[in-house]
PDB file of C-alpha atoms in Angstrom:
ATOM      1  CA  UNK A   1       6.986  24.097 -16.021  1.00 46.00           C
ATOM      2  CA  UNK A   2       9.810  23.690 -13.434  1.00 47.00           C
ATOM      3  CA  UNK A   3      10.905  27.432 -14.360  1.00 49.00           C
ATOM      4  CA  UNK A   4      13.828  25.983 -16.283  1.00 50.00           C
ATOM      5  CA  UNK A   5      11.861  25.340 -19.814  1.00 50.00           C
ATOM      6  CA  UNK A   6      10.919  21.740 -19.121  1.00 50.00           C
ATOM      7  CA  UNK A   7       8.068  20.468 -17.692  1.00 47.00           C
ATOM      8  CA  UNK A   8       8.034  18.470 -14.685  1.00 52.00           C
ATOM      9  CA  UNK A   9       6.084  14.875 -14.536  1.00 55.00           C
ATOM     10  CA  UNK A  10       2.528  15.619 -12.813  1.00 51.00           C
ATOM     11  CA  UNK A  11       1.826  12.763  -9.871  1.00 56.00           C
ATOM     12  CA  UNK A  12      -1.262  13.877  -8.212  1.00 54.00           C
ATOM     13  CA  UNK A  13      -3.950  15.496  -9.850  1.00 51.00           C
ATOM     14  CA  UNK A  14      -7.773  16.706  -9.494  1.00 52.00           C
ATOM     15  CA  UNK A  15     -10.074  14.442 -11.810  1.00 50.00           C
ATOM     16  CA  UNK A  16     -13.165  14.548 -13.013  1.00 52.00           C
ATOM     17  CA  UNK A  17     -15.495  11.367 -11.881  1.00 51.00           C
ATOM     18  CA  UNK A  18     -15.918   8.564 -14.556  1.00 43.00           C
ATOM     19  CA  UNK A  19     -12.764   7.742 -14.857  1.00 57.00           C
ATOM     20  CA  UNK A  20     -12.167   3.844 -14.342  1.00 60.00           C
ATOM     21  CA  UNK A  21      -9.240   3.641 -11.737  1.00 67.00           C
ATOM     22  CA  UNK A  22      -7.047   0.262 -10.990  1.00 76.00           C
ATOM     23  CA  UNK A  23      -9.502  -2.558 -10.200  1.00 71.00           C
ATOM     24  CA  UNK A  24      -9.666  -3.675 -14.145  1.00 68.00           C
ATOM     25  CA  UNK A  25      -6.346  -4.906 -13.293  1.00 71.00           C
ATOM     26  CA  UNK A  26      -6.784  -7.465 -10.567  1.00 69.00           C
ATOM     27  CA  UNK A  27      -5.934 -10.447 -10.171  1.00 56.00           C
ATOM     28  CA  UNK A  28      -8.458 -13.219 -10.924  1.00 60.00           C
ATOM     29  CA  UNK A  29      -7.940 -16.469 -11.775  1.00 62.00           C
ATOM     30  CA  UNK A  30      -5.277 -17.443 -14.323  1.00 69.00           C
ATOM     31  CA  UNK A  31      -2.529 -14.950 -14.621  1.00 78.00           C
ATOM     32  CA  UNK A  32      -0.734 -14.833 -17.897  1.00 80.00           C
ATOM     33  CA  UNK A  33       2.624 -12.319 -17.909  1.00 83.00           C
ATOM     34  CA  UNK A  34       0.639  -9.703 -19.755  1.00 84.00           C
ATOM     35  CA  UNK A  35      -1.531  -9.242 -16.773  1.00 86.00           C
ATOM     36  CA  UNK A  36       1.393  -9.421 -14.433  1.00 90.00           C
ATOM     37  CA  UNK A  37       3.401  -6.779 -16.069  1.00 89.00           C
ATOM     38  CA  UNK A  38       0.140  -4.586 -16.085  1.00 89.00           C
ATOM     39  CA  UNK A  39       0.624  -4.906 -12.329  1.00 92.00           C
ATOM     40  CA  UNK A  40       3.983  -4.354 -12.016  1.00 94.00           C
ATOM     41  CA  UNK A  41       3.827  -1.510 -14.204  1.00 93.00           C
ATOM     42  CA  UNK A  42       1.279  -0.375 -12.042  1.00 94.00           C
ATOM     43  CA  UNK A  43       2.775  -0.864  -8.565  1.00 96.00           C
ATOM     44  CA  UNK A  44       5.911   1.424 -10.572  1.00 96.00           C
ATOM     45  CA  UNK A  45       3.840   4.133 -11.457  1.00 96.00           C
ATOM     46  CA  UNK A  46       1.990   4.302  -7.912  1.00 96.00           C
ATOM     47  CA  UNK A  47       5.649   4.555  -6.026  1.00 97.00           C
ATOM     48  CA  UNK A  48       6.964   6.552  -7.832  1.00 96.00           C
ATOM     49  CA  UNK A  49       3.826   9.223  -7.000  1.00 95.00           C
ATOM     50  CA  UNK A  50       3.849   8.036  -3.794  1.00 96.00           C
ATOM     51  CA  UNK A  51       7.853   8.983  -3.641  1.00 94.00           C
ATOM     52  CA  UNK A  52       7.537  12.402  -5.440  1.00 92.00           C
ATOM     53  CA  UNK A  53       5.320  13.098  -2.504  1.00 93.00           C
ATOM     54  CA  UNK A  54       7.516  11.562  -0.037  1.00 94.00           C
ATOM     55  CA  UNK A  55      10.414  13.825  -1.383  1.00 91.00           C
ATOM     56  CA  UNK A  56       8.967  17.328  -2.033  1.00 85.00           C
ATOM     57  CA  UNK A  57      10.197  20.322  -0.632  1.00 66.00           C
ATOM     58  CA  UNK A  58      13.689  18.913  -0.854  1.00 64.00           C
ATOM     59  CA  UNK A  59      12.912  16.151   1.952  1.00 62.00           C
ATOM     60  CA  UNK A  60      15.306  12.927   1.520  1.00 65.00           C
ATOM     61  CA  UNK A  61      13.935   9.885   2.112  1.00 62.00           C
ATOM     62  CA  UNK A  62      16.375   8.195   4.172  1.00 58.00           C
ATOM     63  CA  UNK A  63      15.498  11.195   6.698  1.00 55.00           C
ATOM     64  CA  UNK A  64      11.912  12.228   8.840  1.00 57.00           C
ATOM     65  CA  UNK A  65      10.050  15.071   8.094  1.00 59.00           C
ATOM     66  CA  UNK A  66       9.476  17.332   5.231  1.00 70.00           C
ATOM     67  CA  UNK A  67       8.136  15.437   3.161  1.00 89.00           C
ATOM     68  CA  UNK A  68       4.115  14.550   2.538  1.00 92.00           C
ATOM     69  CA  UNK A  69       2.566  11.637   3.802  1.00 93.00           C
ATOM     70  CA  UNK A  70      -0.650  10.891   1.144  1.00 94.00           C
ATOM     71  CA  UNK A  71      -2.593   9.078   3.505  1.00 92.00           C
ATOM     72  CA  UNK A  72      -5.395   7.129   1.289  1.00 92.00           C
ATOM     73  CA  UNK A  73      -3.802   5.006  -0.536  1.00 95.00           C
ATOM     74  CA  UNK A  74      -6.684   3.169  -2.297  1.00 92.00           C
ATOM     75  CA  UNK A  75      -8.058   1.579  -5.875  1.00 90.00           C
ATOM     76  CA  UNK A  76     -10.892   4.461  -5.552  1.00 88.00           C
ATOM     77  CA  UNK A  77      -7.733   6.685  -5.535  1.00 91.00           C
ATOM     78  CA  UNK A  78      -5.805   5.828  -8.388  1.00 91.00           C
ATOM     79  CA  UNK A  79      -7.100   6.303 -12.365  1.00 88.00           C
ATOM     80  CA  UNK A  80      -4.955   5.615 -15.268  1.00 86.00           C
ATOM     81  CA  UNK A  81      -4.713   8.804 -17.544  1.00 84.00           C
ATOM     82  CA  UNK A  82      -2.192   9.547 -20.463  1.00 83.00           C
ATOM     83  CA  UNK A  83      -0.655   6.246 -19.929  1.00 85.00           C
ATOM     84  CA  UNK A  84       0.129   6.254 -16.309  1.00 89.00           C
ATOM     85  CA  UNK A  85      -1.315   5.445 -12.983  1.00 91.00           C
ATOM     86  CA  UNK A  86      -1.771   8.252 -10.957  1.00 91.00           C
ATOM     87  CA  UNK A  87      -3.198   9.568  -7.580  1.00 92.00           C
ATOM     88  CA  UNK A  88      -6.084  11.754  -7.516  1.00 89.00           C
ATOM     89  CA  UNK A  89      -6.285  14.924  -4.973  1.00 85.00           C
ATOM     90  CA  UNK A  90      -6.688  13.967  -1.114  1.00 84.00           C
ATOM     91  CA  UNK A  91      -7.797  15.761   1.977  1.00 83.00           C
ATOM     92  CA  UNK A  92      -5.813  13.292   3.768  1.00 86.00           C
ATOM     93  CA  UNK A  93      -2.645  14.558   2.895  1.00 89.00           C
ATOM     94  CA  UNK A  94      -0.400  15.486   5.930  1.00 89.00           C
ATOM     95  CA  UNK A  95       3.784  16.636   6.493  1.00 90.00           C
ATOM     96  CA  UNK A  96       5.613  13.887   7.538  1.00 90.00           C
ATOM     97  CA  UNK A  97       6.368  14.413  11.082  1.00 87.00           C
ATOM     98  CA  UNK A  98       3.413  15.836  11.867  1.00 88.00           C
ATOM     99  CA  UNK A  99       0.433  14.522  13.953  1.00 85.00           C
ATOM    100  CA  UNK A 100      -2.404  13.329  11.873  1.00 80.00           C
ATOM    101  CA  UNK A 101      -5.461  15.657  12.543  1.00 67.00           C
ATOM    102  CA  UNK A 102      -8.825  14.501  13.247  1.00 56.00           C
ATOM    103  CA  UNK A 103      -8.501  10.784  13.553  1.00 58.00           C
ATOM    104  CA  UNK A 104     -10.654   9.174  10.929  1.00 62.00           C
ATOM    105  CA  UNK A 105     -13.021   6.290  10.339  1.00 63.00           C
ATOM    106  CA  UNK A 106     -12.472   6.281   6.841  1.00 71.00           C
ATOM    107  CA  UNK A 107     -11.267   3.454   4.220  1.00 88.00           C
ATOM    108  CA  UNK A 108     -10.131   1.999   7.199  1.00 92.00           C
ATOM    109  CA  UNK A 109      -9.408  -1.160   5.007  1.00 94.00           C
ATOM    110  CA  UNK A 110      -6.151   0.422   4.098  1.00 95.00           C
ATOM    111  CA  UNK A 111      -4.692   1.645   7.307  1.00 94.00           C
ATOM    112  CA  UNK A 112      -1.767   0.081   9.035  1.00 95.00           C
ATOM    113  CA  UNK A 113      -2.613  -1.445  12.403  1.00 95.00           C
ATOM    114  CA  UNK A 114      -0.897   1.484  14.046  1.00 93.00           C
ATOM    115  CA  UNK A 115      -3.572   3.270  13.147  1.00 91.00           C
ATOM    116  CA  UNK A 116      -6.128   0.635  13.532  1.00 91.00           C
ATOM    117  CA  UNK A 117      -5.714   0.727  17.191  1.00 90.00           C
ATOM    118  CA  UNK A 118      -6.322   4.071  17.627  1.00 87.00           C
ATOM    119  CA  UNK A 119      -9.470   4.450  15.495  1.00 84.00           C
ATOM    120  CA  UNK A 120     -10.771   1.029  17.157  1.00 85.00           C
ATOM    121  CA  UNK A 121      -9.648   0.387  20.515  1.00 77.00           C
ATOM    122  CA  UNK A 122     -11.125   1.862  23.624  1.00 54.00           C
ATOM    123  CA  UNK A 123     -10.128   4.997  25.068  1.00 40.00           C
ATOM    124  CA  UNK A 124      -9.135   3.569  28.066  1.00 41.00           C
ATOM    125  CA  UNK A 125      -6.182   1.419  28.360  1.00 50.00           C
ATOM    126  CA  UNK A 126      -7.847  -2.074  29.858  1.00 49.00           C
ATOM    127  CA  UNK A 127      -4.680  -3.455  31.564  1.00 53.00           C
ATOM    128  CA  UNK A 128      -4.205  -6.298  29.276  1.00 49.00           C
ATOM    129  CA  UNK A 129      -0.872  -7.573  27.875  1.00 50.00           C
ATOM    130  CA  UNK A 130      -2.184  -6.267  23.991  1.00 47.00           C
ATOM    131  CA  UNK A 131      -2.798  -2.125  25.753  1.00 45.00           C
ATOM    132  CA  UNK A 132       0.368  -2.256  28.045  1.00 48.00           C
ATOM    133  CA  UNK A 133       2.875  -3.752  24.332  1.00 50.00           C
ATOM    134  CA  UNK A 134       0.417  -0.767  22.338  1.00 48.00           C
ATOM    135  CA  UNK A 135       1.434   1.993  24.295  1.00 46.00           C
ATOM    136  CA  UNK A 136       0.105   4.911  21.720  1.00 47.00           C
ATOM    137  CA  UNK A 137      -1.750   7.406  22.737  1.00 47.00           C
ATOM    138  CA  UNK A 138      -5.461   6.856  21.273  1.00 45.00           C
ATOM    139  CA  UNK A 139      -5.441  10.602  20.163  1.00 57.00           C
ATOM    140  CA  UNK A 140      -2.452  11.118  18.093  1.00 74.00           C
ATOM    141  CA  UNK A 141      -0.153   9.693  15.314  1.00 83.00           C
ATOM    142  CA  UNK A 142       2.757  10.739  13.802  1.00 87.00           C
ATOM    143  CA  UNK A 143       2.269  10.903  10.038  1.00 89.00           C
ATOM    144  CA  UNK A 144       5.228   8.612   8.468  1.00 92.00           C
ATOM    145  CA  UNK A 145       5.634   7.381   4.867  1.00 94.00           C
ATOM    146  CA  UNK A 146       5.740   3.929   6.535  1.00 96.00           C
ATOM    147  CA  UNK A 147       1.523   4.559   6.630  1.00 95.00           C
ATOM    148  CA  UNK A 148       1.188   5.068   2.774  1.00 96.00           C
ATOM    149  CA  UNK A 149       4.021   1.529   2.551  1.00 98.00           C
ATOM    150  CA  UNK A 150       1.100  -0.417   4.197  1.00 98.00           C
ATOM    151  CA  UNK A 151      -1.758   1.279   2.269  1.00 97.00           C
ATOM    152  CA  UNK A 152       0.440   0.403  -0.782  1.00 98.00           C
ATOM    153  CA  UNK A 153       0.913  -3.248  -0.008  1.00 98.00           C
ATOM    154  CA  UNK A 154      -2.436  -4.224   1.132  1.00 97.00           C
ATOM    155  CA  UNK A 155      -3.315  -2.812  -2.642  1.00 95.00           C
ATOM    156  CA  UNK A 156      -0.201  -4.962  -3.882  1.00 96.00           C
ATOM    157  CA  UNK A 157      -1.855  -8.105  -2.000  1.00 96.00           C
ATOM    158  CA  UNK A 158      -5.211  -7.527  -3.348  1.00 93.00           C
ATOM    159  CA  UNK A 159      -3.798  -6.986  -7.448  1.00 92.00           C
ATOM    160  CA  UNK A 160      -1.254  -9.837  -6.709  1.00 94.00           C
ATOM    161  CA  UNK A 161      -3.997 -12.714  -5.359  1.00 92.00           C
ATOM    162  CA  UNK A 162      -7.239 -11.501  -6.180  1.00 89.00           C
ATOM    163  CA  UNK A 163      -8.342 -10.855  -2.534  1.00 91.00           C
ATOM    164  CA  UNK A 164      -8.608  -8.363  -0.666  1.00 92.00           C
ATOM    165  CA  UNK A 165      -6.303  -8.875   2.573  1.00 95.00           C
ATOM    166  CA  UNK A 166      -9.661  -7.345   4.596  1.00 95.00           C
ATOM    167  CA  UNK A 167     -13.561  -7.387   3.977  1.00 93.00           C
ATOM    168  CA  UNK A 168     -14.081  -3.931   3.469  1.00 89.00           C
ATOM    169  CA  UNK A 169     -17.498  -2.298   1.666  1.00 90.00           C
ATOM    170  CA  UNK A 170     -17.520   0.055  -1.240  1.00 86.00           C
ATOM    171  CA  UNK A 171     -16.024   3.260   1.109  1.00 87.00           C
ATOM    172  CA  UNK A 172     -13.133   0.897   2.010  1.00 90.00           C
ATOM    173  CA  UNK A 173     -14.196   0.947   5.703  1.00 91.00           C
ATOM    174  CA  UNK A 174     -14.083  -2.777   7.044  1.00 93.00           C
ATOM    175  CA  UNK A 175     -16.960  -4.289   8.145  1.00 89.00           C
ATOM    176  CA  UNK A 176     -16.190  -7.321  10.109  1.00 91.00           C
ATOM    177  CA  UNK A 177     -14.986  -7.092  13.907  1.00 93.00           C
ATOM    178  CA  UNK A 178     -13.001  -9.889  13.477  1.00 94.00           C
ATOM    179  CA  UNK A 179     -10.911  -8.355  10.595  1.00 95.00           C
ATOM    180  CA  UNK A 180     -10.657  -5.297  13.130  1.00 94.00           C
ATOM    181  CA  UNK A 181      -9.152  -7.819  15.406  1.00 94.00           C
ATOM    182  CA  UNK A 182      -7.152  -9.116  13.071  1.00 95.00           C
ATOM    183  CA  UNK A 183      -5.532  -6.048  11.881  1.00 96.00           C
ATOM    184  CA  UNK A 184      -4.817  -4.395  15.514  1.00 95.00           C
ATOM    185  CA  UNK A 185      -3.082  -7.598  16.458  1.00 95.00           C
ATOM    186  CA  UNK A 186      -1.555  -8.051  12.621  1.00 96.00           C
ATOM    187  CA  UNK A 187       1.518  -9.801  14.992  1.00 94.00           C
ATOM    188  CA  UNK A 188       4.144 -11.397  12.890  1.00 90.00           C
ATOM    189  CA  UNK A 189       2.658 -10.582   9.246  1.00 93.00           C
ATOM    190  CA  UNK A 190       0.664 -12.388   6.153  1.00 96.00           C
ATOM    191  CA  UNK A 191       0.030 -15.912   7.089  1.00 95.00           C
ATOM    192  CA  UNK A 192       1.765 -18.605   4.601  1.00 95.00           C
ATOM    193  CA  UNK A 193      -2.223 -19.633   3.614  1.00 95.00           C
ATOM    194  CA  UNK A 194      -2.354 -15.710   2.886  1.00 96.00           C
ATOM    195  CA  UNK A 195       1.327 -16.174   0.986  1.00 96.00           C
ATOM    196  CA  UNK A 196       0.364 -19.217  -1.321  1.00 96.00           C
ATOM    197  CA  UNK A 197      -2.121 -17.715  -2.796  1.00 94.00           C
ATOM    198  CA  UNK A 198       0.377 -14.873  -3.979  1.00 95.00           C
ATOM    199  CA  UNK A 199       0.274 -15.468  -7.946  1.00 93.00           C
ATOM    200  CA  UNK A 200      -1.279 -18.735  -7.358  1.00 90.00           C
ATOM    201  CA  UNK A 201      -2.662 -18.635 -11.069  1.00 85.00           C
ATOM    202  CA  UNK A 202       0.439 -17.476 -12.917  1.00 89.00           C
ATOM    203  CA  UNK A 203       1.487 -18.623 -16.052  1.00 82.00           C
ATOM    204  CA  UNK A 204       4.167 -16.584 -17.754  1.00 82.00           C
ATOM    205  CA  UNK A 205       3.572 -18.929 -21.447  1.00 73.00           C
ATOM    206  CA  UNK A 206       6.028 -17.975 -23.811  1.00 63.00           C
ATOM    207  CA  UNK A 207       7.484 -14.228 -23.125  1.00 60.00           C
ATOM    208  CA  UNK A 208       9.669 -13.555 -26.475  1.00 55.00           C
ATOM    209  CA  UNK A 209      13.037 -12.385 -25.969  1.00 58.00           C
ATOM    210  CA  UNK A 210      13.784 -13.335 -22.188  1.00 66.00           C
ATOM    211  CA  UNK A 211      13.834 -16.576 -20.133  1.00 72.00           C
ATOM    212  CA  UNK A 212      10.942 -16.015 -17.205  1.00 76.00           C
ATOM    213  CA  UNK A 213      11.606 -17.947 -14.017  1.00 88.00           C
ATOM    214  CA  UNK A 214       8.137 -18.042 -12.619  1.00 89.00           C
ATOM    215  CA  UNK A 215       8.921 -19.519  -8.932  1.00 92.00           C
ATOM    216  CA  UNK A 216      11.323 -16.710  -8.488  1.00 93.00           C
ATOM    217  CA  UNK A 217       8.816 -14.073  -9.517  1.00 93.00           C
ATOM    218  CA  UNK A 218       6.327 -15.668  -6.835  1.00 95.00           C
ATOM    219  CA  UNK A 219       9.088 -15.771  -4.202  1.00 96.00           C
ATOM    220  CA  UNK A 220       9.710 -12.413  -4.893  1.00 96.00           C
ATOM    221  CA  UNK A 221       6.378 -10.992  -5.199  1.00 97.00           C
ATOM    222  CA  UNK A 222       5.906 -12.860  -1.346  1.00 97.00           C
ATOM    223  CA  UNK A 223       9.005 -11.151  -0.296  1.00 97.00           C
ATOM    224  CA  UNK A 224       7.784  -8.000  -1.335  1.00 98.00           C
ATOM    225  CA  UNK A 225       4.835  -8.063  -0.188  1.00 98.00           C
ATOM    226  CA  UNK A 226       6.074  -9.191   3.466  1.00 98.00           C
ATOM    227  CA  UNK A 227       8.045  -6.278   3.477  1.00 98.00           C
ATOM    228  CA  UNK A 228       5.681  -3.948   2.782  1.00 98.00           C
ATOM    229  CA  UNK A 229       3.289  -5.660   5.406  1.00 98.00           C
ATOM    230  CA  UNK A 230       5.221  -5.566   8.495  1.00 97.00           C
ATOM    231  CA  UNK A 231       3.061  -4.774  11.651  1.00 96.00           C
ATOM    232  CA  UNK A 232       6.224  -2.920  13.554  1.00 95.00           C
ATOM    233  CA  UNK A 233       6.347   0.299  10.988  1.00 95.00           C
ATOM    234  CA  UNK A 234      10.094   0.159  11.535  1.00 95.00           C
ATOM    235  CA  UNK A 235       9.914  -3.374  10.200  1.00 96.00           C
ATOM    236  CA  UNK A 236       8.597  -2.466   6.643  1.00 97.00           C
ATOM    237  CA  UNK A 237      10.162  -0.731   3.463  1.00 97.00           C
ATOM    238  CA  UNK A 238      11.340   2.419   5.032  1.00 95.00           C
ATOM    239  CA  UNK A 239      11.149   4.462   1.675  1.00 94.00           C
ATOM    240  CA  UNK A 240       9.631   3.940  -2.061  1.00 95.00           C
ATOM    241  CA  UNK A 241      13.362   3.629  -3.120  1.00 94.00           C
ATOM    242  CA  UNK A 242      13.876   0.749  -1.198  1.00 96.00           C
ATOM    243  CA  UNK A 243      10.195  -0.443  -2.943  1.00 97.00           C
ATOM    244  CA  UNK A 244      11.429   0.279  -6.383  1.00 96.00           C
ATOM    245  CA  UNK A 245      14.483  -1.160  -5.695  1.00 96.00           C
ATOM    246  CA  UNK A 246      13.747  -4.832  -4.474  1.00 97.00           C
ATOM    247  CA  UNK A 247      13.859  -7.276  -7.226  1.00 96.00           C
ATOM    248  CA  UNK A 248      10.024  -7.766  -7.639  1.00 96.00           C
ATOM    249  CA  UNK A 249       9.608  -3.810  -9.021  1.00 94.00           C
ATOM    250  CA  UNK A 250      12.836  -3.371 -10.137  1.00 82.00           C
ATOM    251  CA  UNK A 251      13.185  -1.808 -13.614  1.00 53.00           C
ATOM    252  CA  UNK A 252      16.151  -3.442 -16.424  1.00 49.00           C
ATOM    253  CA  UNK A 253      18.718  -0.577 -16.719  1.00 38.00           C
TER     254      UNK A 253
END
């Protein structure tokens, strides 16, 4: 109760295990517009947590600091319960603006390549071009809700092809060095072989009561997911309104 009478939406919660959580919902294979607005209604559901966070104790989005940063953004994360998708309970929370503590090897499937290069490259900066453009220092990182965009979207690109955009085991952590590579040195973003497969199965059928134009749904879906995807952290969605408002999530008024 928000003290006023009513009771306020709950976004993150403490489950019990045995819950299934969001990889039912996956793309495989052909993808007919029921599946597609499972995902969308998803991807909704997970922003809008992701933005409660982003905006409690009165922090505004189009500022830094004040808000929380969630930090895992995973499918092990999410359950659906009472007919939403929500977040379970994380340790990994942190204040935006703050420096993330204790820099972890964990689900590192998920984390941006800011991040990446901390947790993977040496301590020592080895005088190559890739160490002198990645200036960061290898201990700390400024919590931003730019990290939870790119956790977001590399979930978005796995429910929207299939894939996942990384080989990582059942902890999340990758396990290839080359994906490691990959993501430290993500450079200008998903690939277009990475892009076409972007609802490469989708067939909206017959959707009763609206006219579906299913190239612009894949363009936009790409878009989106570009966007989300950036290496730069500047580069990507810079809030989950600007998520919720581009015309891939974007609700009918």
């Amino acid at each position: 109760d928000d003290g006023g009478g009513q009771s306020s939406s709950i976004y993150c919660i403490v489950l019990p295990r045995g819950l299934h959580n969001i990889n039912h919902i996956f793309s495989t294979g052909q993808v007919p517009q029921r599946i597609l607005d499972e995902i969308s209604r998803s991807a909704i559901d997970i922003a809008l947590a992701l933005q409660h966070l982003h905006t409690t104790h009165g922090a505004e989005e189009s500022g830094d600091g004040g808000g929380i940063v969630y930090g895992d953004v995973r499918p092990h994360n999410i359950v659906f319960l009472n007919g939403k998708y929500k977040l379970v309970a994380s340790n990994s929370v942190v204040k935006d603006g703050d420096v993330i503590p204790n820099v972890r090897e964990e689900s590192t499937g998920f984390v941006p390549p800011e991040f990446a290069r901390i947790i993977f490259e040496e301590d020592e900066d080895d005088g190559t071009e890739h160490s002198q453009q990645h200036p960061l220092n290898k201990k700390e990182l400024i919590a931003h809700r730019t990290f939870d965009i790119w956790s977001y979207g590399v979930l978005m690109y796995h429910m929207l092809t299939g894939e996942p955009l990384f080989n990582y085991d059942t902890m999340d952590n990758l396990t290839d060095e080359v994906d490691k590579v990959k993501l430290m040195n993500w450079g200008d973003g998903l690939t277009p072989t990475q892009l076409d497969e972007v609802l490469e199965g989708y067939n909206p059928g017959n959707v009763v009561g609206k006219q579906v134009d299913a190239d612009e749904i894949i363009d936009n879906a790409k878009d989106f997911l570009r966007k989300c995807l950036m290496e730069c952290p500047e580069d990507r969605f810079q809030s989950m309104s600007q998520v919720l408002s581009h015309p891939f999530l974007r609700k009918e008024e």
